Amino acid sequence: MPSFKTIHIVTSPDYLLHDTGGRDHPEQPERLKAILDKLDQGPLASGLVKVPPVPASREAVLEVHDDDYLLRFEDACLSGREYFGHTDNRICYDTWRVAFLSAGAGITGIDLIEADKAELVFCAIRPPGHHAEAGLPLGFCFFNNVAVAVRYWQKKYNRKRILIFDFDAHHGNGIQEIFDEDATAMYVSMHEHPTFSFPGTGWDYENGTGAGQGFTLNVPLPPGAGDDLVMQALEEKITPAVKEFNPECIVIAAGFDAHAVDDMSGLDWSTLVYGRLGTTIANWADQFTRARVLSILEGGYVPEALAASVETYLGGLSLVV
Ligand SMILES: [Zn+2]
């Protein structure tokens, strides 16, 4: 029987209150229910510790987003608007409060990790975050949860080299924008090529600007790319870059919409490749960060495939070898 390390799952039933308007919208509460049900019934269940998130403070969110953006978002939610910025970005009255709870999950995880109370943390949250820029909601995202977590880790614990690895099928334009000129956080994204995929950024020549030049690595994959190209990209491009960066901390933008059955992308990944991603990340963590990794959920829109992929990913990440 394989054995697995303890995984802390930061989640809250309040995440289900972010109402995106019914079954026509892909970013649904059912996504989280499917993940949590699957984890509770599977081989990892005995090693899971559920932790409620502490909401992010306004101050923590303001490290990433500007005040005007927060005021516009608050007004849109509390005045009963159905979307913010673009009709994709559906909101309800509760979205304002839930967004702080979503951004707070990473912070909750970081405090546990820094107190040596957790090694592996998975934030099962919504709304997702990696498309949100400092002043722009996009792609179902309002607060950039990963960026809020990274800024908190830098500021509160003075961490200098934070690796952000994003394996969502889509490029995390928001994360890239926020850390574009930053040499203390490296953004690595593997995604479907921007010619074919939302949001149209993440070309391989985008590699950071100013002091941040060389601290962004985009690895676009052609439509139809499967597990073999994922493993090749990890081996040839991503793992060497991670080694060179020598991270102190690892934050994963964990999106699962590259799965073959998920039509939000043209990528063709199997469920199993998420386990291999988990194992690869665990190896980096063993080498560089005392085995500590914070993962934050992004996309993945077919609940059954999402749940199976998350479980397989966490299995690879936590497997004791
Ligand atoms: Zn995505």
Coordinates of C-alpha atoms and ligand atoms in Angstrom, one line a residue:
M1 CA 0.0 0.0 0.0
P2 CA 1.4 3.4 -0.9
S3 CA 1.5 5.9 1.9
F4 CA 0.9 9.6 1.7
K5 CA 1.9 12.7 3.6
T6 CA -0.7 14.8 5.4
I7 CA -2.3 17.4 3.2
H8 CA -4.0 20.5 4.6
I9 CA -7.0 21.5 2.6
V10 CA -8.0 25.1 3.1
T11 CA -11.7 25.4 2.1
S12 CA -15.1 26.7 3.2
P13 CA -18.7 26.0 2.4
D14 CA -19.0 29.8 1.8
Y15 CA -17.2 29.4 -1.5
L16 CA -20.4 27.9 -2.8
L17 CA -22.2 31.2 -2.2
H18 CA -20.4 32.8 -5.2
D19 CA -23.3 32.4 -7.6
T20 CA -22.4 32.6 -11.3
G21 CA -26.0 32.5 -12.5
G22 CA -26.7 28.8 -13.0
R23 CA -25.8 25.9 -15.2
D24 CA -24.8 27.9 -18.3
H25 CA -21.7 29.2 -16.6
P26 CA -18.7 26.9 -16.4
E27 CA -17.4 28.2 -13.1
Q28 CA -19.9 26.5 -10.8
P29 CA -20.1 25.6 -7.1
E30 CA -20.4 22.0 -8.2
R31 CA -16.7 22.1 -9.1
L32 CA -15.7 22.3 -5.5
K33 CA -18.3 19.9 -4.2
A34 CA -17.0 17.3 -6.7
I35 CA -13.4 17.8 -5.5
L36 CA -14.2 17.5 -1.8
D37 CA -16.5 14.5 -2.2
K38 CA -13.8 12.7 -4.2
L39 CA -11.1 13.4 -1.8
D40 CA -13.3 12.4 1.2
Q41 CA -14.0 9.0 -0.4
G42 CA -10.6 8.2 -1.8
P43 CA -7.2 6.9 -0.7
L44 CA -6.0 10.3 0.6
A45 CA -8.9 10.8 2.9
S46 CA -7.2 9.6 6.1
G47 CA -4.3 12.1 5.6
L48 CA -6.4 15.2 4.9
V49 CA -6.8 18.0 7.4
K50 CA -9.5 20.5 6.6
V51 CA -8.8 24.1 7.6
P52 CA -11.2 27.1 7.3
P53 CA -9.7 30.1 5.6
V54 CA -9.2 33.4 7.3
P55 CA -10.4 36.2 5.0
A56 CA -7.7 38.3 3.4
S57 CA -7.4 41.7 4.9
R58 CA -8.1 44.7 2.7
E59 CA -4.5 45.6 3.2
A60 CA -3.3 42.3 1.9
V61 CA -5.4 42.6 -1.2
L62 CA -4.2 46.2 -1.7
E63 CA -0.7 44.8 -2.1
V64 CA -1.9 43.5 -5.5
H65 CA -5.0 45.5 -6.5
D66 CA -5.6 49.2 -6.3
D67 CA -8.1 51.0 -4.2
D68 CA -10.2 52.2 -7.1
Y69 CA -10.5 48.6 -8.4
L70 CA -11.7 47.4 -5.0
L71 CA -14.3 50.2 -4.8
R72 CA -15.6 49.3 -8.3
F73 CA -15.8 45.6 -7.4
E74 CA -17.5 46.3 -4.1
D75 CA -20.0 48.6 -5.8
A76 CA -20.8 46.1 -8.6
C77 CA -21.5 43.3 -6.1
L78 CA -23.3 45.2 -3.4
S79 CA -25.5 47.1 -5.9
G80 CA -26.8 43.9 -7.4
R81 CA -25.0 43.9 -10.7
E82 CA -24.8 40.5 -12.4
Y83 CA -21.3 40.9 -13.8
F84 CA -18.1 42.9 -13.2
G85 CA -16.2 44.3 -16.2
H86 CA -17.2 41.6 -18.7
T87 CA -20.3 39.4 -18.8
D88 CA -18.0 36.3 -18.3
N89 CA -17.3 37.6 -14.8
R90 CA -20.6 36.8 -13.1
I91 CA -21.1 38.1 -9.6
C92 CA -23.7 38.2 -6.9
Y93 CA -24.1 40.1 -3.6
D94 CA -22.0 37.5 -1.7
T95 CA -19.1 37.5 -4.3
W96 CA -17.5 40.5 -2.6
R97 CA -17.2 38.8 0.8
V98 CA -16.3 35.4 -0.8
A99 CA -13.5 36.9 -2.9
F100 CA -11.8 38.0 0.3
L101 CA -12.2 34.5 1.7
S102 CA -10.8 33.0 -1.5
A103 CA -7.8 35.4 -1.4
G104 CA -7.3 34.5 2.3
A105 CA -6.9 30.8 1.7
G106 CA -3.3 31.1 0.5
I107 CA -2.5 33.4 3.5
T108 CA -4.0 30.8 5.9
G109 CA -1.8 28.1 4.3
I110 CA 1.3 30.2 4.4
D111 CA 0.8 30.9 8.1
L112 CA 0.5 27.1 8.7
I113 CA 3.6 26.4 6.6
E114 CA 5.7 29.0 8.4
A115 CA 4.6 27.8 11.8
D116 CA 5.8 24.3 10.8
K117 CA 2.2 23.0 11.2
A118 CA 1.8 22.0 7.5
E119 CA 4.0 21.0 4.6
L120 CA 1.5 20.5 1.7
V121 CA -1.4 22.9 1.5
F122 CA -4.1 22.8 -1.2
C123 CA -6.6 25.7 -1.3
A124 CA -9.9 24.4 -2.7
I125 CA -11.4 27.8 -3.4
R126 CA -13.5 29.9 -5.8
P127 CA -13.6 32.3 -7.4
P128 CA -10.3 31.6 -9.1
G129 CA -7.7 34.2 -9.6
H130 CA -4.9 33.9 -12.2
H131 CA -6.5 36.1 -14.9
A132 CA -7.2 39.0 -12.6
E133 CA -4.7 41.9 -13.2
A134 CA -4.1 44.7 -10.7
G135 CA -7.0 46.7 -12.1
L136 CA -8.9 44.3 -14.3
P137 CA -11.2 41.4 -13.7
L138 CA -11.0 38.7 -16.4
G139 CA -11.8 35.1 -17.1
F140 CA -14.1 34.5 -13.9
C141 CA -11.3 36.0 -11.7
F142 CA -11.6 39.1 -9.4
F143 CA -8.7 39.0 -6.9
N144 CA -5.5 37.3 -8.0
N145 CA -5.4 34.8 -5.1
V146 CA -1.9 33.5 -6.1
A147 CA -0.5 37.0 -6.2
V148 CA -2.0 38.0 -2.9
A149 CA -0.4 34.9 -1.3
V150 CA 3.0 35.6 -2.8
R151 CA 3.0 39.3 -1.8
Y152 CA 2.0 38.2 1.8
W153 CA 4.8 35.6 1.9
Q154 CA 7.3 38.2 0.8
K155 CA 6.1 40.9 3.1
K156 CA 5.3 39.0 6.3
Y157 CA 8.0 36.4 6.2
N158 CA 10.6 38.2 4.0
R159 CA 10.9 35.4 1.5
K160 CA 13.1 36.4 -1.4
R161 CA 12.7 33.8 -4.1
I162 CA 9.2 32.5 -4.7
L163 CA 8.5 30.2 -7.6
I164 CA 5.0 30.4 -9.1
F165 CA 4.3 27.5 -11.3
D166 CA 1.0 27.6 -13.3
F167 CA -0.2 24.5 -15.1
D168 CA -3.7 25.7 -15.9
A169 CA -4.5 25.3 -19.6
H170 CA -4.6 29.1 -19.9
H171 CA -1.9 31.6 -19.4
G172 CA -2.1 33.4 -16.1
N173 CA -1.9 36.9 -17.6
G174 CA -2.7 38.5 -14.2
I175 CA 0.1 36.8 -12.4
Q176 CA 2.5 37.7 -15.2
E177 CA 1.4 41.3 -15.2
I178 CA 1.7 41.7 -11.4
F179 CA 5.2 40.2 -11.2
D180 CA 6.5 41.3 -14.6
E181 CA 9.2 43.5 -13.2
D182 CA 9.9 41.5 -10.1
A183 CA 13.0 39.4 -9.7
T184 CA 12.0 38.0 -6.3
A185 CA 9.1 35.9 -7.7
M186 CA 9.6 33.8 -10.8
Y187 CA 6.5 33.0 -12.9
V188 CA 6.6 29.8 -14.9
S189 CA 3.5 28.9 -17.0
M190 CA 2.8 26.0 -19.2
H191 CA -0.4 26.5 -21.3
E192 CA -2.1 26.2 -24.6
H193 CA -0.5 28.4 -27.2
P194 CA -1.9 32.0 -27.2
T195 CA -2.7 31.9 -30.9
F196 CA -5.4 29.4 -30.1
S197 CA -6.3 30.1 -26.5
F198 CA -7.7 32.7 -24.1
P199 CA -6.4 35.2 -23.1
G200 CA -3.9 35.5 -26.0
T201 CA -0.9 36.2 -23.8
G202 CA 2.0 33.9 -22.7
W203 CA 4.2 33.9 -25.8
D204 CA 7.6 32.3 -25.3
Y205 CA 9.3 35.7 -25.9
E206 CA 7.5 37.3 -22.9
N207 CA 10.1 36.8 -20.3
G208 CA 9.8 39.7 -17.9
T209 CA 10.8 43.4 -18.1
G210 CA 13.3 45.6 -16.2
A211 CA 14.6 43.9 -13.1
G212 CA 12.2 41.1 -13.8
Q213 CA 13.7 40.1 -17.1
G214 CA 14.5 36.4 -17.1
F215 CA 12.1 35.8 -14.2
T216 CA 9.1 34.9 -16.4
L217 CA 9.1 31.6 -18.4
N218 CA 6.3 30.8 -20.7
V219 CA 6.0 27.4 -22.2
P220 CA 3.2 27.3 -24.8
L221 CA 2.0 24.0 -26.0
P222 CA 0.3 23.3 -29.3
P223 CA -3.4 22.3 -29.4
G224 CA -3.7 18.5 -29.0
A225 CA -0.5 18.4 -26.8
G226 CA -0.7 15.4 -24.5
D227 CA 1.3 13.9 -21.6
D228 CA 4.5 13.3 -23.6
L229 CA 4.9 17.0 -24.4
V230 CA 4.1 17.9 -20.8
M231 CA 6.8 15.7 -19.5
Q232 CA 9.2 16.9 -22.2
A233 CA 8.6 20.5 -21.3
L234 CA 9.1 19.8 -17.6
E235 CA 12.4 17.9 -18.2
E236 CA 13.9 20.2 -20.8
K237 CA 12.7 23.7 -19.9
I238 CA 10.9 24.0 -16.6
T239 CA 12.9 21.9 -14.1
P240 CA 16.3 23.4 -15.3
A241 CA 14.8 26.9 -14.8
V242 CA 13.5 26.0 -11.4
K243 CA 17.0 24.7 -10.4
E244 CA 18.6 27.8 -11.6
F245 CA 16.2 30.0 -9.7
N246 CA 16.7 28.0 -6.5
P247 CA 13.3 28.9 -4.9
E248 CA 12.7 29.3 -1.1
C249 CA 9.0 28.8 -1.6
I250 CA 6.7 27.2 -4.2
V251 CA 3.2 28.4 -5.0
I252 CA 1.2 26.4 -7.6
A253 CA -1.5 27.9 -9.7
A254 CA -3.3 24.6 -10.0
G255 CA -5.7 24.5 -12.9
F256 CA -7.0 21.3 -14.4
D257 CA -8.7 22.5 -17.6
A258 CA -6.0 21.0 -19.9
H259 CA -7.7 17.6 -19.2
A260 CA -8.7 15.9 -22.5
V261 CA -12.4 15.9 -21.6
D262 CA -12.4 19.6 -20.6
D263 CA -13.4 21.6 -23.7
M264 CA -12.2 24.9 -22.2
S265 CA -8.9 24.1 -23.9
G266 CA -7.6 22.1 -26.9
L267 CA -5.0 20.3 -24.7
D268 CA -5.2 16.6 -24.3
W269 CA -3.8 15.7 -20.9
S270 CA -4.7 12.5 -19.1
T271 CA -5.7 12.3 -15.4
L272 CA -2.5 10.5 -14.7
V273 CA -0.2 13.3 -15.9
Y274 CA -1.4 15.4 -13.0
G275 CA 0.1 12.8 -10.7
R276 CA 3.4 13.2 -12.6
L277 CA 3.2 16.9 -12.2
G278 CA 2.6 16.4 -8.4
T279 CA 5.6 14.1 -8.2
T280 CA 7.8 16.6 -10.1
I281 CA 6.8 19.5 -7.9
A282 CA 7.4 17.3 -4.8
N283 CA 10.9 16.6 -6.1
W284 CA 11.6 20.4 -6.5
A285 CA 10.2 21.0 -3.0
D286 CA 12.4 18.3 -1.4
Q287 CA 15.4 19.8 -3.1
F288 CA 14.7 23.5 -2.3
T289 CA 11.8 24.2 0.1
R290 CA 11.9 21.6 2.9
A291 CA 9.1 19.8 1.1
R292 CA 6.7 22.7 1.5
V293 CA 4.3 23.6 -1.3
L294 CA 1.2 25.8 -1.4
S295 CA -1.2 25.0 -4.2
I296 CA -4.2 27.2 -5.1
L297 CA -7.0 26.0 -7.3
E298 CA -7.6 27.8 -10.6
G299 CA -9.6 26.3 -13.5
G300 CA -11.1 22.9 -14.4
Y301 CA -14.7 22.8 -15.6
V302 CA -15.8 19.2 -15.9
P303 CA -16.5 18.3 -12.2
E304 CA -15.7 14.6 -12.4
A305 CA -12.5 15.1 -14.4
L306 CA -11.5 18.0 -12.2
A307 CA -12.0 16.0 -9.0
A308 CA -10.1 13.0 -10.3
S309 CA -7.3 15.2 -11.6
V310 CA -7.0 17.0 -8.2
E311 CA -6.9 13.7 -6.4
T312 CA -4.2 12.3 -8.7
Y313 CA -2.2 15.6 -8.4
L314 CA -2.3 15.5 -4.6
G315 CA -1.4 11.8 -4.6
G316 CA 1.7 12.5 -6.7
L317 CA 2.6 15.5 -4.5
S318 CA 2.1 13.6 -1.2
L319 CA 3.3 10.1 -2.0
V320 CA 5.9 8.9 0.4
V321 CA 8.7 7.2 -1.6
Ligands
ZN1 ZN -8.0 27.9 -17.3

